Structure formats: structure tokens, C-alpha cells
mmCIF file of C-alpha atoms in Angstrom:
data_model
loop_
_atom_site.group_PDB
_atom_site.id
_atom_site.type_symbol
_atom_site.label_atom_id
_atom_site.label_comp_id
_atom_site.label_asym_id
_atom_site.label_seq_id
_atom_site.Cartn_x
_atom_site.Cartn_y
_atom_site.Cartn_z
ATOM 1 C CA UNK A 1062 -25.854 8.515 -12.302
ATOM 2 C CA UNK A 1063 -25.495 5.808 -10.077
ATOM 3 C CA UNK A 1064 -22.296 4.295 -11.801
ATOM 4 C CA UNK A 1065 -20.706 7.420 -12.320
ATOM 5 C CA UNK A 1066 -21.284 7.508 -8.602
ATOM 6 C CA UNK A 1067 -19.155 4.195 -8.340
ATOM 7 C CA UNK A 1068 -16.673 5.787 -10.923
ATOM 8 C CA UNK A 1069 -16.358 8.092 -8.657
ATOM 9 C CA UNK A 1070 -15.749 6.959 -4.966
ATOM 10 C CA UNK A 1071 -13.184 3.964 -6.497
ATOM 11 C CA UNK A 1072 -11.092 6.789 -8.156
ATOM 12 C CA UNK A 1073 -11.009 8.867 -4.803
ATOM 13 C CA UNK A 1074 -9.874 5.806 -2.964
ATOM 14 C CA UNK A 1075 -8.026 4.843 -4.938
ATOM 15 C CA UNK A 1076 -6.223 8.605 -5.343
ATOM 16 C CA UNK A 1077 -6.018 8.324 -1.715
ATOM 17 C CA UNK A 1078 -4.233 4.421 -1.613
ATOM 18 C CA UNK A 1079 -1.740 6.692 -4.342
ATOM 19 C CA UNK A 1080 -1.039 9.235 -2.103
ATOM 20 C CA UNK A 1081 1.539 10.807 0.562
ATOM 21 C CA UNK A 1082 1.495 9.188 3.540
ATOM 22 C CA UNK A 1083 0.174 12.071 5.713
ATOM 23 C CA UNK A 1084 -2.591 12.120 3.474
ATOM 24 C CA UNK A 1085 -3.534 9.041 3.774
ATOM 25 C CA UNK A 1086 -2.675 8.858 7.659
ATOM 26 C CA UNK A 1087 -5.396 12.416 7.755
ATOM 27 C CA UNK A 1088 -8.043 10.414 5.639
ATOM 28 C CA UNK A 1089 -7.221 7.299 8.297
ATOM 29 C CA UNK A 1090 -7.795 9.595 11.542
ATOM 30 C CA UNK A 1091 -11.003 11.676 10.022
ATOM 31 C CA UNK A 1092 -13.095 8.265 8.897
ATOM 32 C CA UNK A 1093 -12.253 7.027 12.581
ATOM 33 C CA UNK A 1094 -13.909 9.673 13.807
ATOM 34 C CA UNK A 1095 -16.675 9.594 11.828
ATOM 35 C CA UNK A 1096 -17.078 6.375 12.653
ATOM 36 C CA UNK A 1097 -17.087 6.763 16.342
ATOM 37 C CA UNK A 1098 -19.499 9.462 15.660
ATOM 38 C CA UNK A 1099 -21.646 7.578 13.504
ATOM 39 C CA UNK A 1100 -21.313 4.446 16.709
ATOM 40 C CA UNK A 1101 -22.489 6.776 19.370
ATOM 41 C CA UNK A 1102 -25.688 7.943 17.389
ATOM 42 C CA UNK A 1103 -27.407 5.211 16.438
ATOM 43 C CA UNK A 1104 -28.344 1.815 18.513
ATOM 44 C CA UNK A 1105 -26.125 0.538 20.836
ATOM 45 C CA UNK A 1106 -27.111 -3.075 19.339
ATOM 46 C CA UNK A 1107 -25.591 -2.001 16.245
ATOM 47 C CA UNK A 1108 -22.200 -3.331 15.610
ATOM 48 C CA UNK A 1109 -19.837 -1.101 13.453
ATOM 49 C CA UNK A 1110 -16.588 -2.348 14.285
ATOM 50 C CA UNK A 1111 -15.857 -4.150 10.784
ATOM 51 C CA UNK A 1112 -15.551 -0.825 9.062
ATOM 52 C CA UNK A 1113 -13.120 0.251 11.277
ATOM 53 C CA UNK A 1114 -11.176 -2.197 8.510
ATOM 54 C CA UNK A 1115 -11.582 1.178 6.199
ATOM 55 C CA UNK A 1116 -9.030 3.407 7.266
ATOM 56 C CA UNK A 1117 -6.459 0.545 8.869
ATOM 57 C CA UNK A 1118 -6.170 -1.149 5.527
ATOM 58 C CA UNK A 1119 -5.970 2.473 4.095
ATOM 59 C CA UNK A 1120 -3.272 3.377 6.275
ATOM 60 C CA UNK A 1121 -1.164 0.142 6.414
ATOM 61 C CA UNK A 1122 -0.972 0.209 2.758
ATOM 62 C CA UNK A 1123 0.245 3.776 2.446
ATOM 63 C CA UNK A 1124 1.869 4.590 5.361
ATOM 64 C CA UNK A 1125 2.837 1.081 6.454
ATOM 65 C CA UNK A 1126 2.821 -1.450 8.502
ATOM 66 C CA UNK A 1127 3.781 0.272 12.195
ATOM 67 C CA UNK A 1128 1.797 2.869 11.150
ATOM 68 C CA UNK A 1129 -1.260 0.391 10.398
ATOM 69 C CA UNK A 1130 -0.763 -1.946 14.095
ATOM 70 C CA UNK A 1131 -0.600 2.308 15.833
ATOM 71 C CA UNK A 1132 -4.171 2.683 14.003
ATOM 72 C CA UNK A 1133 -5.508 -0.674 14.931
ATOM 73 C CA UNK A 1134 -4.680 0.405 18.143
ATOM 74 C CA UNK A 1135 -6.729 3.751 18.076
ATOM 75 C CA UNK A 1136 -9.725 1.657 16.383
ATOM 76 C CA UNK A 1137 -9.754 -0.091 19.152
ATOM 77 C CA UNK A 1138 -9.762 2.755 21.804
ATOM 78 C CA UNK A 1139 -12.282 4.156 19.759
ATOM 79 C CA UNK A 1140 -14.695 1.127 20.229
ATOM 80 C CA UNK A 1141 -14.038 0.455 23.772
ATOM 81 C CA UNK A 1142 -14.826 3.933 24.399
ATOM 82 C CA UNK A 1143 -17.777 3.722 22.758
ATOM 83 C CA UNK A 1144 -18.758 0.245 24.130
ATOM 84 C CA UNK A 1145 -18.196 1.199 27.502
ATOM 85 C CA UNK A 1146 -20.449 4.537 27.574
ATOM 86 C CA UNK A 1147 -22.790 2.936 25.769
ATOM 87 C CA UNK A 1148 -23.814 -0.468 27.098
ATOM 88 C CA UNK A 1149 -21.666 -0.565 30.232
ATOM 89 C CA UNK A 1150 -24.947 -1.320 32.435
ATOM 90 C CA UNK A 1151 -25.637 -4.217 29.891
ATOM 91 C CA UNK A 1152 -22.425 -6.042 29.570
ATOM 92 C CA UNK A 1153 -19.539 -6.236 32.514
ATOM 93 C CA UNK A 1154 -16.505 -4.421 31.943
ATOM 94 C CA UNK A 1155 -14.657 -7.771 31.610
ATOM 95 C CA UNK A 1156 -16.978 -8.705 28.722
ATOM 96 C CA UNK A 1157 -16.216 -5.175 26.839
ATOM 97 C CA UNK A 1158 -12.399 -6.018 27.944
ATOM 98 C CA UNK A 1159 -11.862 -9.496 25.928
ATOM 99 C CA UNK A 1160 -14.194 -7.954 23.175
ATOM 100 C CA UNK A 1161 -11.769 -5.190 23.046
ATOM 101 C CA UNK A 1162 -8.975 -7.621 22.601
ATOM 102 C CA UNK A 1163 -10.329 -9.852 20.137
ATOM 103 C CA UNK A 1164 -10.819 -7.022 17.762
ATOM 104 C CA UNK A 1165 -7.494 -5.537 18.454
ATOM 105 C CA UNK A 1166 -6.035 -9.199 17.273
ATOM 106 C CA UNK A 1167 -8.271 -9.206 14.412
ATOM 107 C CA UNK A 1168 -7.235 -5.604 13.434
ATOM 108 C CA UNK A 1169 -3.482 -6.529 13.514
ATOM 109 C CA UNK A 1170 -3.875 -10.095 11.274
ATOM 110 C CA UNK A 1171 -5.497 -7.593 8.666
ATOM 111 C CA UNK A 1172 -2.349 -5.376 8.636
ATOM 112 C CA UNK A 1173 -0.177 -7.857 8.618
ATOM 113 C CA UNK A 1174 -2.091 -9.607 5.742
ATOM 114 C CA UNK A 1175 -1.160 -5.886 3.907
ATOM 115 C CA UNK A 1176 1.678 -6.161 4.870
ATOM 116 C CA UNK A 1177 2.584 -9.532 3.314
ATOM 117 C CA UNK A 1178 0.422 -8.689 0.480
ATOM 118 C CA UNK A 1179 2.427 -5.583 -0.224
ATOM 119 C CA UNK A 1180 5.579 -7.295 0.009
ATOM 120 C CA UNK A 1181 4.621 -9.598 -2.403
ATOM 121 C CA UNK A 1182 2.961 -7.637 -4.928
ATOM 122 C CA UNK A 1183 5.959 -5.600 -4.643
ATOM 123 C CA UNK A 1184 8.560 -8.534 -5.538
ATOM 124 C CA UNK A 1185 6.674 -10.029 -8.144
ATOM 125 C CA UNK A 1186 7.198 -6.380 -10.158
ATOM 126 C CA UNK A 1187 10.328 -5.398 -9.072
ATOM 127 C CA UNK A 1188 13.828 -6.904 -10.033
ATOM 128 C CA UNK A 1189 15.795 -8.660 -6.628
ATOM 129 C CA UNK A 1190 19.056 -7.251 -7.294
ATOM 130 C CA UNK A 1191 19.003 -3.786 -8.427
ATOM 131 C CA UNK A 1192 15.189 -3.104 -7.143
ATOM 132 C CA UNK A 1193 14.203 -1.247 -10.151
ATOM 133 C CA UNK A 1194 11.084 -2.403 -12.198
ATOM 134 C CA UNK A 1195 11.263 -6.257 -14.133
ATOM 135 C CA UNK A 1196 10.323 -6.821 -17.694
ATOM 136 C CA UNK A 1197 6.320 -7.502 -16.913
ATOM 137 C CA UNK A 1198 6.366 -4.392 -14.450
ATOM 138 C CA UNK A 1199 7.717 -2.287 -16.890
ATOM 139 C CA UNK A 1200 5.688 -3.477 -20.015
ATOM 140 C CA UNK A 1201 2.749 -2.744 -17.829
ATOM 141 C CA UNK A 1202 4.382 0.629 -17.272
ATOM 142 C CA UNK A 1203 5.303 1.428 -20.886
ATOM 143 C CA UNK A 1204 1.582 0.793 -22.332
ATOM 144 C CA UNK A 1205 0.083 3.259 -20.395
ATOM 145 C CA UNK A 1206 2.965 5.279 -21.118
ATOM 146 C CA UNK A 1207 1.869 4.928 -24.827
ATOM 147 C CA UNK A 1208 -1.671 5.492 -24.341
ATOM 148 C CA UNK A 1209 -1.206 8.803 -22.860
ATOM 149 C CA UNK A 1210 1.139 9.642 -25.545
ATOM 150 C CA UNK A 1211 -1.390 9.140 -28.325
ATOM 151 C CA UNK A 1212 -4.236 10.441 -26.359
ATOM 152 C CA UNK A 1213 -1.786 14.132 -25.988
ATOM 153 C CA UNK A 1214 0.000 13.473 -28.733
ATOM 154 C CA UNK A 1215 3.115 13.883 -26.602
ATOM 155 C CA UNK A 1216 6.351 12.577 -27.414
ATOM 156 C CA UNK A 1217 8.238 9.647 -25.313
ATOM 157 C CA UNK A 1218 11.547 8.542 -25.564
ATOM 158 C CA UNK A 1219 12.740 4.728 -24.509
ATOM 159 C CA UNK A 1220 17.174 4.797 -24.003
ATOM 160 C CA UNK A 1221 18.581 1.939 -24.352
ATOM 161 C CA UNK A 1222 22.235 1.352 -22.309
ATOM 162 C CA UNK A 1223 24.379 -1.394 -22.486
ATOM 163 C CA UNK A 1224 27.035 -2.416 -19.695
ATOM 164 C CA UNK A 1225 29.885 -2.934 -21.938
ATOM 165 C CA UNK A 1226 32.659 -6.085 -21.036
ATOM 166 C CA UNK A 1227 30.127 -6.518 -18.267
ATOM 167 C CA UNK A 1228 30.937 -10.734 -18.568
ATOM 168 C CA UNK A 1229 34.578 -9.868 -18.228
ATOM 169 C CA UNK A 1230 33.938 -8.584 -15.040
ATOM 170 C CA UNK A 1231 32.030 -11.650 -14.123
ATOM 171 C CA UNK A 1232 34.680 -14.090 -15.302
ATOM 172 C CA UNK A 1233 37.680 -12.543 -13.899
ATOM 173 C CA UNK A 1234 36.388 -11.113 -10.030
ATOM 174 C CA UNK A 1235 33.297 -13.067 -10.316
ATOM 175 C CA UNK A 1236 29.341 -13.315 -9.776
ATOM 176 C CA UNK A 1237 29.493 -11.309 -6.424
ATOM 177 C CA UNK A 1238 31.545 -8.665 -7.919
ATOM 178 C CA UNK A 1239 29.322 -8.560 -11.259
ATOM 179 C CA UNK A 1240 25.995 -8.458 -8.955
ATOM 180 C CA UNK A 1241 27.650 -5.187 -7.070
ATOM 181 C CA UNK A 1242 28.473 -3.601 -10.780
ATOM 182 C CA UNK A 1243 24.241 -3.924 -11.415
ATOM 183 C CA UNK A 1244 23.346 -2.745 -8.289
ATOM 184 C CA UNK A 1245 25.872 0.573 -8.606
ATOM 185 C CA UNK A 1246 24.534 1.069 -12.516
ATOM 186 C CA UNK A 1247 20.810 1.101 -11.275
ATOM 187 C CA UNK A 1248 21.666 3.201 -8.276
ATOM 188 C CA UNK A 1249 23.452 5.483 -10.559
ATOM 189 C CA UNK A 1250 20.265 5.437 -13.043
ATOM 190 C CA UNK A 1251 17.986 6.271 -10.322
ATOM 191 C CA UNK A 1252 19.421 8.727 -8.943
ATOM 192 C CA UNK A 1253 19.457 10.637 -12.367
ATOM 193 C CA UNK A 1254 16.159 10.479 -14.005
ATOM 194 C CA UNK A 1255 13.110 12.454 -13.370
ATOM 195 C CA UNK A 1256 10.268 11.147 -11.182
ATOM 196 C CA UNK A 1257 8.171 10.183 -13.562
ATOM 197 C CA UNK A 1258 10.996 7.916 -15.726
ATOM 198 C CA UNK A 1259 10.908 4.656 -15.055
ATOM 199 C CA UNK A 1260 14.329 2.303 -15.086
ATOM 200 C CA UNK A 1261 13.899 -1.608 -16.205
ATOM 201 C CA UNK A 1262 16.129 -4.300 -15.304
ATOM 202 C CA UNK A 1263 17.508 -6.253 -17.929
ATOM 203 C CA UNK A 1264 20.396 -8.464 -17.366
ATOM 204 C CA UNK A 1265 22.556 -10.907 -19.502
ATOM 205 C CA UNK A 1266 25.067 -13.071 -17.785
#
């Protein structure tokens, strides 16, 4: 019970990490309110502010960046809200002030950590010139491909296309001109396959 439990809540969040951007900036804006909910009820002694991490890492990831600092800024309202109405005869105002800003520093060094960490997970699988999926992206891709097709017994098909004379065009107008060929063949492969194909970059000089 108790791992199906665990199953569970990592395949929600991680449907939700998968999904549309307004979905995941809903999810963001109704655990921030929980939160602030939860923060008011219980003991002012109580510090909640590190899962206000939740639904800013949530958000930067599928929504982005801007999106991500614009939450970290409504975490932090949130807190200072309820820090001030709930200890503001125990600690000065100044006190909740700088508190407020260390957290809202904190919050953005965790988006831009997802940030950076997107950015990088995303060029390690991706090719540099055409921005379609590399060889270890795409083998990744392709087994689970496979495994669904055996587990439906559904057919796939892998096409094969070759850029004919494609060093010719390298050797006479050169690199540049061969580099703008790829990127025009991948935007051209792109734009017509279905959603759910997947293009891999594969190029001989």
C-alpha cells in the first residue's frame, strides 16, 4: 500500500513536470496557497518556507525561468504576509524585511539553478545545429518506442533519408553554406511529422 502510494505521487508529479504550462503554472498557484494556509494554522514558530521550493521548481521547469523568478516573487509575498500577521509583536518589521529578502534571493538561485540545469540537460540530448534529437537522445527514445510496440503489438516504422551530393555542397560554397542546408532539412522534417515522431540528427561531413 504504502509503495504504491509512492508509485503514485512520483507519477502525478511527474505528469505534472510533463505538462502544459498553464497546468503546471495552476498546480504552482494552488500548492502556494495551501501552503500559506497550512502557515497561518499551525505555530507561528514553525518555519515552512523551504517548501515553498515545491511549486517554484515546478513552475521554472515547465513554464520557465521568468515565470519561476514571478513565483519566487509571490512565495515571498506569501511569507511576509504571513510573517507579519503572525509574529509582528515578536520580531520588528525590519527583521521580517531582510528575512523577506534573504528568501527571495534564495528562491531566485534555485530557479536559476533550473534554469541552467535545463539548459544543460537539454544540450547534452539535442543536436547544436539542427536542434533535433542526437544519437544517445534518440536511442533512448527509440527503446521505449519498442517496448510499447511489443507490449500493443503495434507497428513502428524507422525512415531512413539521405542528403544526396551533400559534400559537394560543402566543398564548392563551403562549411557555412553546408551547416544552413542541415538546418533547412531538419526544419523541413519537423515541420512535417506528427507530434509524436521523433527526427535524429545524423551527419557525415
Amino acid at each position: 500500500m504504502q509503495h504504491n502510494m509512492k508509485l503514485n505521487t512520483a507519477a502525478i508529479f511527474k505528469l505534472i513536470l510533463n505538462n502544459s504550462k498553464s497546468t503546471s503554472i495552476v498546480a504552482g498557484l494552488i500548492i502556494i496557497i495551501l501552503l500559506g494556509f497550512i502557515d497561518l494554522r499551525i505555530d507561528y514558530r514553525l518555519n515552512l518556507s523551504i517548501f515553498y521550493i515545491l511549486p517554484i521548481i515546478l513552475v521554472t521547469w515547465s513554464a520557465g525561468y521568468k515565470t519561476g523568478l514571478i513565483f519566487s516573487f509571490i512565495c515571498s509575498c506569501f511569507w511576509f504576509a504571513e510573517s507579519y500577521f503572525s509574529y509582528f509583536l515578536q520580531y520588528p518589521t525590519p527583521i521580517i524585511m531582510w528575512n523577506l529578502t534573504v528568501r527571495l534571493v534564495f528562491f531566485i538561485i534555485i530557479v536559476l539553478i533550473i534554469h541552467f540545469f535545463k539548459n544543460e540537460r537539454r544540450n547534452a540530448r539535442y543536436d547544436f545545429l539542427t536542434k533535433i534529437p542526437n544519437r544517445r537522445y534518440f536511442d533512448e527514445l527509440l527503446y521505449t518506442e519498442m517496448q510499447r510496440s511489443m507490449r500493443y503489438e503495434h507497428p513502428m516504422t524507422i525512415v531512413y533519408m539521405d542528403v544526396d551530393d551533400f559534400k559537394i555542397v560543402n566543398d564548392k560554397h563551403g562549411h557555412q553554406t553546408g551547416d544552413n542546408l542541415l538546418r533547412i532539412v531538419a526544419s523541413v522534417i519537423k515541420r512535417n511529422i506528427r507530434s509524436t515522431d521523433v527526427a535524429r540528427a545524423s551527419w557525415r561531413r
